[in-house]
CSV table of C-alpha atoms and ligand atoms in Angstrom, one decimal:
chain,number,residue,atom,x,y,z
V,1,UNK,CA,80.2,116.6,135.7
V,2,UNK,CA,78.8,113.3,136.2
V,3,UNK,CA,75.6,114.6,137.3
V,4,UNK,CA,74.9,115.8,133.5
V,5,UNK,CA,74.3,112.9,131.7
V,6,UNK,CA,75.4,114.1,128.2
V,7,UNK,CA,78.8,114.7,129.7
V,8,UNK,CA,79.0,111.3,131.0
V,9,UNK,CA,81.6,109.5,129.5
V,10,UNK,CA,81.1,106.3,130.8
V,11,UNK,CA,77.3,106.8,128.7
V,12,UNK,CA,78.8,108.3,125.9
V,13,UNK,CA,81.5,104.9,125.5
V,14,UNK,CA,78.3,102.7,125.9
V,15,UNK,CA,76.1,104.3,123.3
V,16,UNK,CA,79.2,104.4,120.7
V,17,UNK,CA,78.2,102.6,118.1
V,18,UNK,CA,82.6,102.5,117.1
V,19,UNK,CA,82.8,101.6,120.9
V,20,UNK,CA,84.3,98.4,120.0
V,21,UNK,CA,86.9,99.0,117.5
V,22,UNK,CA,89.3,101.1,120.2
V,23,UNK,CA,90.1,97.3,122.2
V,24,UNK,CA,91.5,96.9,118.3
V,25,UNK,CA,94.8,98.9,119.2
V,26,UNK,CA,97.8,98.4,121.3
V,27,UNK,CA,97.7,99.6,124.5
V,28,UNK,CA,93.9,100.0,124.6
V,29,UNK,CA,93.8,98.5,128.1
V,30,UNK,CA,96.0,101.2,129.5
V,31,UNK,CA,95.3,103.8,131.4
V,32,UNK,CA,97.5,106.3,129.2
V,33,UNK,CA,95.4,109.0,127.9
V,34,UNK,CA,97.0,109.4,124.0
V,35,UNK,CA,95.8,112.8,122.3
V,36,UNK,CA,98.6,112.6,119.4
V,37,UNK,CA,96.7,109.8,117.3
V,38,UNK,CA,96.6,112.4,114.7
V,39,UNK,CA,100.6,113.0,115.0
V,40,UNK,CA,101.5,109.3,115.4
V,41,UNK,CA,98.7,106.8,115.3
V,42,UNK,CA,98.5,104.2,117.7
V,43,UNK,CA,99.3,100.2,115.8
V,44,UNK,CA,96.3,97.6,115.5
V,45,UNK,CA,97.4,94.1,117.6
V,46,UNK,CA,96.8,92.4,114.8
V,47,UNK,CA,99.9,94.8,112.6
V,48,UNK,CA,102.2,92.7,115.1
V,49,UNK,CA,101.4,89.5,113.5
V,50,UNK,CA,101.1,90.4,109.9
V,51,UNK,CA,104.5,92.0,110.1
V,52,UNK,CA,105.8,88.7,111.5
V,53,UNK,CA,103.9,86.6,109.3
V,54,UNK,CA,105.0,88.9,106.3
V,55,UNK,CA,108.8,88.4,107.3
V,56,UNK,CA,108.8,84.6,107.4
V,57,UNK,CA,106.1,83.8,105.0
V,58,UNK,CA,106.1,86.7,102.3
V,59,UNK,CA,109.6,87.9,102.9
V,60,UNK,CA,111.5,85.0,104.0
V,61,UNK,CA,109.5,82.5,102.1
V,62,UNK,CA,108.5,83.7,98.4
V,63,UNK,CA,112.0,86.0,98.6
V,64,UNK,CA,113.2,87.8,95.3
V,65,UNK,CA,109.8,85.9,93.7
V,66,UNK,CA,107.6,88.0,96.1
V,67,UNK,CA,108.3,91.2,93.6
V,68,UNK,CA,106.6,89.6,90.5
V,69,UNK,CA,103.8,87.5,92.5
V,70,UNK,CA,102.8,90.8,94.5
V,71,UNK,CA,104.7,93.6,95.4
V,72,UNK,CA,105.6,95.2,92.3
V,73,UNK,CA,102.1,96.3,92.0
V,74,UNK,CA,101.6,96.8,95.9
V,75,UNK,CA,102.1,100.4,95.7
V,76,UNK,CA,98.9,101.0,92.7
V,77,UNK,CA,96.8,97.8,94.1
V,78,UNK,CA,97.3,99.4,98.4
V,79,UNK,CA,96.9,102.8,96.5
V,80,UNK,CA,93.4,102.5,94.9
V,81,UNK,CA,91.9,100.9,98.0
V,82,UNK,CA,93.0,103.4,100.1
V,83,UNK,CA,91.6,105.6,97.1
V,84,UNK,CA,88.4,104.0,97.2
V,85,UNK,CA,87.8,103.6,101.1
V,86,UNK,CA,89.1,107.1,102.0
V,87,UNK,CA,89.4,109.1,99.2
V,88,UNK,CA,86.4,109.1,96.9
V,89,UNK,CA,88.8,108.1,94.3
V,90,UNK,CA,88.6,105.9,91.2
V,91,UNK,CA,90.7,103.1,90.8
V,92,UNK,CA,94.3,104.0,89.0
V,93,UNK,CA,95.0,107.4,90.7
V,94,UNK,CA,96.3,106.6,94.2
V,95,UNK,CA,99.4,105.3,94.6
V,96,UNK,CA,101.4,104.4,97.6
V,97,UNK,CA,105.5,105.0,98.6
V,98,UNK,CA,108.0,107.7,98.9
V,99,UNK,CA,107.4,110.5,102.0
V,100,UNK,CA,104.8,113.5,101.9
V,101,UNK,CA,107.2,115.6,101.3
V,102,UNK,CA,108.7,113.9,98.4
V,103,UNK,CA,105.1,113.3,97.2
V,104,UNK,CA,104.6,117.3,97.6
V,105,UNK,CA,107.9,117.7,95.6
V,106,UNK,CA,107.1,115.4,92.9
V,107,UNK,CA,103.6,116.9,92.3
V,108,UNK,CA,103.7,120.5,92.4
V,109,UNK,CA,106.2,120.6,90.3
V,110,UNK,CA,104.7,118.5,87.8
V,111,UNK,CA,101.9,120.3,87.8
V,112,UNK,CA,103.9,123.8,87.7
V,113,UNK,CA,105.7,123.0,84.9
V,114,UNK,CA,102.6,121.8,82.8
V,115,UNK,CA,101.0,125.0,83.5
V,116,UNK,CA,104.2,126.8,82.5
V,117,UNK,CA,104.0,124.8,79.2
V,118,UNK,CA,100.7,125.6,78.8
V,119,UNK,CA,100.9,128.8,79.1
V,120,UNK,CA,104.6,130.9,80.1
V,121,UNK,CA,102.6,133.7,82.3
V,122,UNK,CA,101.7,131.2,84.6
V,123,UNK,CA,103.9,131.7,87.2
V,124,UNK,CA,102.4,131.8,90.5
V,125,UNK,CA,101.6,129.6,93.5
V,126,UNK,CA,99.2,130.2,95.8
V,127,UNK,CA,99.8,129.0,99.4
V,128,UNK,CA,99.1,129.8,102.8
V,129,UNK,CA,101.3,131.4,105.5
V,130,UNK,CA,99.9,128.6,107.8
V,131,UNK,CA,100.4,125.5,106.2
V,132,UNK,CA,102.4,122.9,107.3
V,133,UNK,CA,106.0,123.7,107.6
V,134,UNK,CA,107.2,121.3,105.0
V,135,UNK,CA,104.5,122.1,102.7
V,136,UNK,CA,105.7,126.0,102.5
V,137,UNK,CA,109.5,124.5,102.1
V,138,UNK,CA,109.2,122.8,99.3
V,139,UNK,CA,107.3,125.3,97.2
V,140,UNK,CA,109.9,127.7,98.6
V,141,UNK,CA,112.4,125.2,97.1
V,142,UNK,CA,110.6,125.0,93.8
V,143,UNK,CA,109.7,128.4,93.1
V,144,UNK,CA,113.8,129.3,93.5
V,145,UNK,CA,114.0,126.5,91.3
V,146,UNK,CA,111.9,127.1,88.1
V,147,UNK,CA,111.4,131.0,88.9
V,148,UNK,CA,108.0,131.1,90.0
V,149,UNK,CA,106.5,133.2,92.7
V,150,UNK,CA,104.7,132.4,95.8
V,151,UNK,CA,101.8,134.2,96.5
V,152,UNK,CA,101.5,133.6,100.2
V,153,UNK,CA,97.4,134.2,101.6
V,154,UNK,CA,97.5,135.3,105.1
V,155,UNK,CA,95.7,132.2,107.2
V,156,UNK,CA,93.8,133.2,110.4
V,157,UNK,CA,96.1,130.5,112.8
V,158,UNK,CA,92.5,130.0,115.0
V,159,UNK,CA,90.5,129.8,111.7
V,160,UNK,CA,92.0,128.9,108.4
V,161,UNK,CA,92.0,129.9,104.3
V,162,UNK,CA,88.4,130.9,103.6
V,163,UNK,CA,86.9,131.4,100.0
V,164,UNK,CA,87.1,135.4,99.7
V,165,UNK,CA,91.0,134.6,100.6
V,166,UNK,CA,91.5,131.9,97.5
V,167,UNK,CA,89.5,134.2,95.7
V,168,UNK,CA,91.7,137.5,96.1
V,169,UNK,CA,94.7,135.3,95.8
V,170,UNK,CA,94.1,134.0,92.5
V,171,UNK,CA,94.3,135.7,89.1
V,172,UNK,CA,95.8,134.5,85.2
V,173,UNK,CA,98.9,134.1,86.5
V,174,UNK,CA,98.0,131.1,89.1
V,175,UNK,CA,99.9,128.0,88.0
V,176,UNK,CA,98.5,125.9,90.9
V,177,UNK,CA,96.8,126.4,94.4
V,178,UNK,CA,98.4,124.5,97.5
V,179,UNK,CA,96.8,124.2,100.3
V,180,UNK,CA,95.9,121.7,103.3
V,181,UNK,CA,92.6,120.0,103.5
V,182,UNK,CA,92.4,120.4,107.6
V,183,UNK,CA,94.7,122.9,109.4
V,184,UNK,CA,97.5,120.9,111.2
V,185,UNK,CA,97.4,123.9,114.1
V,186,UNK,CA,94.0,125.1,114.5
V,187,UNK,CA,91.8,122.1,112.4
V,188,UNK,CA,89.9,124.2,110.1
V,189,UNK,CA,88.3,122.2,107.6
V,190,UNK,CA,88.7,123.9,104.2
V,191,UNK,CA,85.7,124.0,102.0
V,192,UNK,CA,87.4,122.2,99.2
V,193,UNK,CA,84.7,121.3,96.7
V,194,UNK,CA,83.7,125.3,96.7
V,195,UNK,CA,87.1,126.3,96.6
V,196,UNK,CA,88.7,124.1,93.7
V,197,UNK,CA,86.1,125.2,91.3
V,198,UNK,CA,87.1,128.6,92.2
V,199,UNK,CA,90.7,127.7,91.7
V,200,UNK,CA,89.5,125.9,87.9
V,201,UNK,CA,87.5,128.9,87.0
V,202,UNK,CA,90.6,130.6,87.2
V,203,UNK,CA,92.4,128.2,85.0
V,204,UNK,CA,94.7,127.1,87.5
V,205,UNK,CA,95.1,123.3,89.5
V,206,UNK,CA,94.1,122.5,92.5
V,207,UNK,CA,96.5,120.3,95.2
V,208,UNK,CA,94.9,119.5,98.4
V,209,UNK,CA,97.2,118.1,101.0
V,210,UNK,CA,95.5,115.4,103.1
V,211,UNK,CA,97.8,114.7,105.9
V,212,UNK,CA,95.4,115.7,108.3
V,213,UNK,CA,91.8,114.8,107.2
V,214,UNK,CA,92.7,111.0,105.8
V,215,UNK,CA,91.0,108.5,107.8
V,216,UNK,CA,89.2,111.2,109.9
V,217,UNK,CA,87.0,113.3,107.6
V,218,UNK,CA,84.8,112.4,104.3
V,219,UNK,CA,87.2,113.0,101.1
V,220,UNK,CA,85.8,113.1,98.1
V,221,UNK,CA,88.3,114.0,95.8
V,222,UNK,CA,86.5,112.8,92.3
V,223,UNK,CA,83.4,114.7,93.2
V,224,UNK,CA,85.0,117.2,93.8
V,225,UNK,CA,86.9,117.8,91.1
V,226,UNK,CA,90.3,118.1,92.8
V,227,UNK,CA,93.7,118.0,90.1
V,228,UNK,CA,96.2,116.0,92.8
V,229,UNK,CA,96.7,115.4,96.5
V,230,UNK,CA,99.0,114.3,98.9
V,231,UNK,CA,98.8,112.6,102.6
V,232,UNK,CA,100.7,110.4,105.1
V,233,UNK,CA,99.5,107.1,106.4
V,234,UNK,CA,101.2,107.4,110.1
V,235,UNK,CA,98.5,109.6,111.7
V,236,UNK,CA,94.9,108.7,111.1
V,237,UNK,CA,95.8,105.3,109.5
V,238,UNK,CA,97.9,104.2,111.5
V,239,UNK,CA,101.1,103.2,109.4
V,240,UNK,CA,103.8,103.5,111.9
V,241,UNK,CA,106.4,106.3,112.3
V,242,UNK,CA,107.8,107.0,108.5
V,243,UNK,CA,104.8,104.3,106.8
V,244,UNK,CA,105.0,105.3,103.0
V,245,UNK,CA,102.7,108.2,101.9
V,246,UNK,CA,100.2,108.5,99.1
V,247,UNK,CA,100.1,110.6,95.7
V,248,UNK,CA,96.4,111.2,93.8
V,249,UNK,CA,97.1,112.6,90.5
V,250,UNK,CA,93.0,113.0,88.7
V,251,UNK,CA,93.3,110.5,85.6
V,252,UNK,CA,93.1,113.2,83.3
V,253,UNK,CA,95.8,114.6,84.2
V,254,UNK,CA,97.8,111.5,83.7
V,255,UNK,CA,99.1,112.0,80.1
V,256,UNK,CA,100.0,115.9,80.3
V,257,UNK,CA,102.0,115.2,83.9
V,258,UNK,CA,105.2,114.5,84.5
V,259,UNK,CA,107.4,114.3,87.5
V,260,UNK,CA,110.7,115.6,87.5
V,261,UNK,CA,112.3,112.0,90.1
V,262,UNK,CA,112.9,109.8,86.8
V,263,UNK,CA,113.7,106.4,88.6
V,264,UNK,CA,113.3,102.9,87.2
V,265,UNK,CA,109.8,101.8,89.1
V,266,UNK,CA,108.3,104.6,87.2
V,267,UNK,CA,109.2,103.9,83.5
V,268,UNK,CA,107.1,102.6,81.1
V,269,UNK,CA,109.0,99.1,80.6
V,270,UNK,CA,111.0,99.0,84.3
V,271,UNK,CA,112.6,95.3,83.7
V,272,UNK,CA,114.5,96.0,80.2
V,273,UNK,CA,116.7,98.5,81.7
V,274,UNK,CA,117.0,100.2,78.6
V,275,UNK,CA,118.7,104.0,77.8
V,276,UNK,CA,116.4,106.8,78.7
V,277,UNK,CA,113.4,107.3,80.8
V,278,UNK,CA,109.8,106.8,79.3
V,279,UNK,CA,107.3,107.8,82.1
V,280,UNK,CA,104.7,104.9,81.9
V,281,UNK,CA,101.4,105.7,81.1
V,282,UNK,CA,98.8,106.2,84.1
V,283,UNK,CA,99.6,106.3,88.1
V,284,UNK,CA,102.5,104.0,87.9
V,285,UNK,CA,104.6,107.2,86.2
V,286,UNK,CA,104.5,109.2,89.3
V,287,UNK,CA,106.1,106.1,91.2
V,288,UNK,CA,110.1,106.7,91.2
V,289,UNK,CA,112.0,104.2,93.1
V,290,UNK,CA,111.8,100.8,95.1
V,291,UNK,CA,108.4,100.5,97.1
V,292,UNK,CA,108.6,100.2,101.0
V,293,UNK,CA,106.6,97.0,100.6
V,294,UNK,CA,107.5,96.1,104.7
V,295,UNK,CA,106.5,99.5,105.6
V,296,UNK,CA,103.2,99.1,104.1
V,297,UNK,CA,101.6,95.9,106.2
V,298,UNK,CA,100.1,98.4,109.5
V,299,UNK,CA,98.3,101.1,106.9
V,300,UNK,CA,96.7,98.0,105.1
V,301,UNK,CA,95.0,96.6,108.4
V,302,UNK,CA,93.5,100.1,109.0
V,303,UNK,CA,92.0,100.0,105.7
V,304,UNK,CA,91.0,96.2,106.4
V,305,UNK,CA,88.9,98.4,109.8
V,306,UNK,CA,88.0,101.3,107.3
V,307,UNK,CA,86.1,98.8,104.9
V,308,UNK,CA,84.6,97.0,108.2
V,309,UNK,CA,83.0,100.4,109.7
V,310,UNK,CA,82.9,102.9,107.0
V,311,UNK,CA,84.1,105.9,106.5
V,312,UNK,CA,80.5,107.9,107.7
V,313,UNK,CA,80.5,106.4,111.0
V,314,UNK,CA,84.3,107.4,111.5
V,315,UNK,CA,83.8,110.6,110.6
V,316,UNK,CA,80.5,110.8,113.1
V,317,UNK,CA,82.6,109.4,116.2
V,318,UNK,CA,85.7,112.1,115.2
V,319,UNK,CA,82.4,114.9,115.4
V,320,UNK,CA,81.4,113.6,118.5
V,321,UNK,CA,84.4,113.5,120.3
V,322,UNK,CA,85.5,116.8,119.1
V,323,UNK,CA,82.2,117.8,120.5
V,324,UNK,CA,82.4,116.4,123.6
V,325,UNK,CA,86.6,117.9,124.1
V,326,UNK,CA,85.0,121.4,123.2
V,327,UNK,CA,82.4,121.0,125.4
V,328,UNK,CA,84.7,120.1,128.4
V,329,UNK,CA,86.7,122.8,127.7
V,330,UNK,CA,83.7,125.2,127.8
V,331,UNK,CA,82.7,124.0,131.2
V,332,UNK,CA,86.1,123.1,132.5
V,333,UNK,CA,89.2,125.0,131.3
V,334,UNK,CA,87.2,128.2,130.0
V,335,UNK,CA,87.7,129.9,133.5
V,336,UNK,CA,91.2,129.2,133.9
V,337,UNK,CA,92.2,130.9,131.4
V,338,UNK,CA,92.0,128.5,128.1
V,339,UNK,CA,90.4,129.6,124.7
V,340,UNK,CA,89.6,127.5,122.2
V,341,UNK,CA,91.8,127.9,118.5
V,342,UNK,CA,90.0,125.7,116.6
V,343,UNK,CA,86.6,126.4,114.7
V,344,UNK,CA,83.7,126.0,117.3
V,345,UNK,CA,81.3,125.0,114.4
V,346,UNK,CA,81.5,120.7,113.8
V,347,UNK,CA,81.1,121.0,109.8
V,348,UNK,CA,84.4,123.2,109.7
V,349,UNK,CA,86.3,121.4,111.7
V,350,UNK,CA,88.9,118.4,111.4
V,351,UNK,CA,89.5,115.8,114.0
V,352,UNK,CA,91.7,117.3,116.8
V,353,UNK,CA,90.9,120.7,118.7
V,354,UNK,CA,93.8,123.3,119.7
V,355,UNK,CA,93.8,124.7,123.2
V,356,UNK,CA,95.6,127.9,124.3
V,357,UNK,CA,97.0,129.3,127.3
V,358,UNK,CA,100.1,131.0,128.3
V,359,UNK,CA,101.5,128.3,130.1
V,360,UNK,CA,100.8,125.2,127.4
V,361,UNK,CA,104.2,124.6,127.3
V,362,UNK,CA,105.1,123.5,130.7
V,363,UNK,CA,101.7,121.9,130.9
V,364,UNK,CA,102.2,119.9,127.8
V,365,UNK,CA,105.6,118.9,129.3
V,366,UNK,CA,104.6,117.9,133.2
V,367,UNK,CA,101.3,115.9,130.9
V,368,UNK,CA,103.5,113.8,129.3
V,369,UNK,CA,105.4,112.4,132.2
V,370,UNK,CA,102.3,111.7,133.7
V,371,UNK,CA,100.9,109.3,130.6
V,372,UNK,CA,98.8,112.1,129.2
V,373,UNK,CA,100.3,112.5,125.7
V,374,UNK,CA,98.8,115.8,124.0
V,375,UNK,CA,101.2,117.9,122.0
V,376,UNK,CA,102.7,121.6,121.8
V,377,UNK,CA,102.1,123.8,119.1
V,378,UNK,CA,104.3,127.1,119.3
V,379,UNK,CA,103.5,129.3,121.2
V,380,UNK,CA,100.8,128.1,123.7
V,381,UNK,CA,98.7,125.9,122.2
V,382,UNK,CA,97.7,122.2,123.1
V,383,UNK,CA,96.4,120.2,120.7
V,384,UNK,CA,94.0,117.2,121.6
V,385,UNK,CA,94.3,114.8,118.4
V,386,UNK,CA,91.4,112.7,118.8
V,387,UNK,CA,91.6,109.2,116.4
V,388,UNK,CA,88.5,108.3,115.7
V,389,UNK,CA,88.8,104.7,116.1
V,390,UNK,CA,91.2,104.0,119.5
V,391,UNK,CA,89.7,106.8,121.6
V,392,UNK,CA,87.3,106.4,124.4
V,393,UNK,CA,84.9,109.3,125.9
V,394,UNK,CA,86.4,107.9,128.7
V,395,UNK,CA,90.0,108.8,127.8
V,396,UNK,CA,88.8,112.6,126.9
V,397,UNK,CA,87.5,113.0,130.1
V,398,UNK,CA,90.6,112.3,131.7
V,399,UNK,CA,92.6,113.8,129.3
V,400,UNK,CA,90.7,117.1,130.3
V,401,UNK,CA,90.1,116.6,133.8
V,402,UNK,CA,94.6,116.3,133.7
V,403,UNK,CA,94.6,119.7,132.1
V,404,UNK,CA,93.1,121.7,134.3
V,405,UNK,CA,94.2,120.1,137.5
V,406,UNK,CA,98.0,121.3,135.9
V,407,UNK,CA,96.0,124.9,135.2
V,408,UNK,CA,94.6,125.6,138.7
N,1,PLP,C1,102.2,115.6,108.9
N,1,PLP,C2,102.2,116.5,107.7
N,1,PLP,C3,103.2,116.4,106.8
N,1,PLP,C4,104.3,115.4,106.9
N,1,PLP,O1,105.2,115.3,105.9
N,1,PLP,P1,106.3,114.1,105.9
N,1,PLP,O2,106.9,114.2,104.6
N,1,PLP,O3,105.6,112.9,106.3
N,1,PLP,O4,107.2,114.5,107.1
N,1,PLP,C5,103.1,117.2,105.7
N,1,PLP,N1,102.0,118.1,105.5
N,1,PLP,C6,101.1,118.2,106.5
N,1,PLP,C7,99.9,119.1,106.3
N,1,PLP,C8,101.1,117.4,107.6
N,1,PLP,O5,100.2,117.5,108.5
């Protein structure tokens, strides 16, 4: 291998120009080979000391005061500059707290039951048999909820939902289209622009769950037209296991919206705890309880890197080094048996590549106790998460190299 000099990793680390950034991270000096960085990022050192700075300074020091000097409007003022550095979202249509699965909850719905106002025969989502487990759960949940229908499009697990598929799917009776922006199995990288004017020309909204394309690929959700999205912080940004998620609802959409978790952060006058809910006007209506303010301090140093770099670069490193995995899996796991589930094509692919072979399972499992950290997917797939910041060439390499020793 290190005879051909593009699959030299040791050239590939010294001609990244994001080189630098992975000595950033905890645990960057050891030798563990970590391919789950789009599961659970790893933490920036410098998380360590905010977070203790925060609790005796911002916690400890401004106390119940910290609420009106900052944090009330943490989860909007976090939210647009995760909107504006990640998103390709305006300011006032991010906003930060609550779980992705809360978020998905709290936004398909609303945007169901507009629909339904709009127009009663509108009773259909549109979803795919592949999404992410708790994606399909909670529009099973809804639809038994408010009598709608799923209408399920059969994803290719290797590929993912293509155009003719959204097309087929939709019809008058489309109340909203759910889908994920990449594939969390096989990292298929949806054409979303394409398909949410599809989804619009059939009257019908469009939400995109991020989860697995935040902090890895470009997003452009104003440009492209996109009605409401979803995403976590804990994989690509680095939040830390259970980091608050984020919730995009498109301005327009503001006024006509409404989400069915009435709490106190989200009414119109929060602090006169009066009788009855009033949504307030813009983002801060979708908020619906007490903001995880401590929770938030790793995700904003990851956007503090974001501004530094640049979301293009990122997004050219994650390319390369999905590259470089699918090129090392071509030359050195092909012949033992391993086929590549994930798109072969860069431009339709997200930031991790899925391996499969009949024995992943054990492999994955003898891997870990050996401090190379890929995960299973059900049945036989490996999948080699590749952060785009805190992974070396150098790490691939021996991330691949520890696969096929376990396959010979
Ligand atoms: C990771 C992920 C989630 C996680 O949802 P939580 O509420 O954070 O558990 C949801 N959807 C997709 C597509 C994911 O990849």
């Amino acid at each position: 291998m290190a005879t051909d000099p593009t699959l030299d990793p040791h050239a590939l680390d010294a001609i990244d120009p994001l080189g630098w950034a992975r000595a950033e991270f905890v645990g960057a000096a050891s030798p563990l080979v970590y391919f789950d960085g789009n599961s659970l990022g790893r933490p920036l050192a410098v998380s360590a000391q905010k977070a203790a700075r925060f609790i005796t300074d911002g916690w400890g020091g401004r106390l119940i005061r910290g609420w009106d000097e900052e944090w009330f409007e943490q989860p909007l003022v976090l939210g647009d500059r995760l909107g504006s550095l990640t998103l390709g979202a305006a300011a006032g249509q991010t906003a930060i707290g609550d779980s992705t699965t809360v978020w998905l909850y709290k936004l398909l719905r609303a945007a169901a039951d507009h629909q339904q106002r709009v127009d009663p025969t509108r009773t259909e989502i549109v979803l795919d048999t592949d999404n992410f487990p708790t994606d399909r759960y909670v529009a099973e949940g809804i639809a038994a909820e408010r009598g709608l229908t799923l209408r399920w499009i059969t994803a290719d697990p290797a590929t993912g939902v293509t155009l003719d598929q959204v097309a087929e799917a939709l019809s008058d009776r489309t109340a909203v289209v759910l889908l994920s922006h990449v594939a969390y199995r096989s990292a298929w990288l949806l054409d979303a622009p394409a398909i949410t004017d599809l989804v619009h020309r059939a009257g019908a909204l469009m939400l995109l769950d991020l989860c697995h394309s935040v902090g890895a690929v470009d997003v452009q959700l104003d440009a492209w037209g996109v009605d409401l999205a979803v995403g976590c912080s804990y994989k690509y940004l680095n939040g830390g296991p259970g980091s608050p998620a984020f919730g995009y609802v498109a301005a327009r959409h503001h006024a006509e919206l409404l989400q069915p978790i009435h709490g106190w952060m989200g009414h119109a006058e929060p602090f006169t705890m009066g009788a009855g809910y009033r949504p307030a006007d813009g983002m801060r209506r979708f908020l619906s309880g007490t903001p995880p303010i401590t929770a938030m301090i790793p995700l904003a140093d990851t956007l503090d890197l974001i501004e530094k770099v640049g979301i293009g670069a990122i997004r050219a490193k994650s390319v390369a080094l999905t590259e470089y995995a699918v090129q090392l899996a071509d030359t050195t796991l092909a012949d033992l048996g391993v086929r590549l589930a994930s798109p072969r094509v860069a431009g339709e692919r997200g930031g991790h590549v899925t391996l499969t072979h009949p024995r992943m399972r054990q492999v994955v499992a003898d891997l870990w106790t050996a401090d190379v950290i890929p995960d299973f997917r059900h049945p036989d797939g490996l999948r080699v998460g590749l952060s785009p910041l805190s992974t070396s060439f150098v790490e691939v390499a021996t991330g691949m190299q520890a696969i096929a020793a376990r396959l010979r």
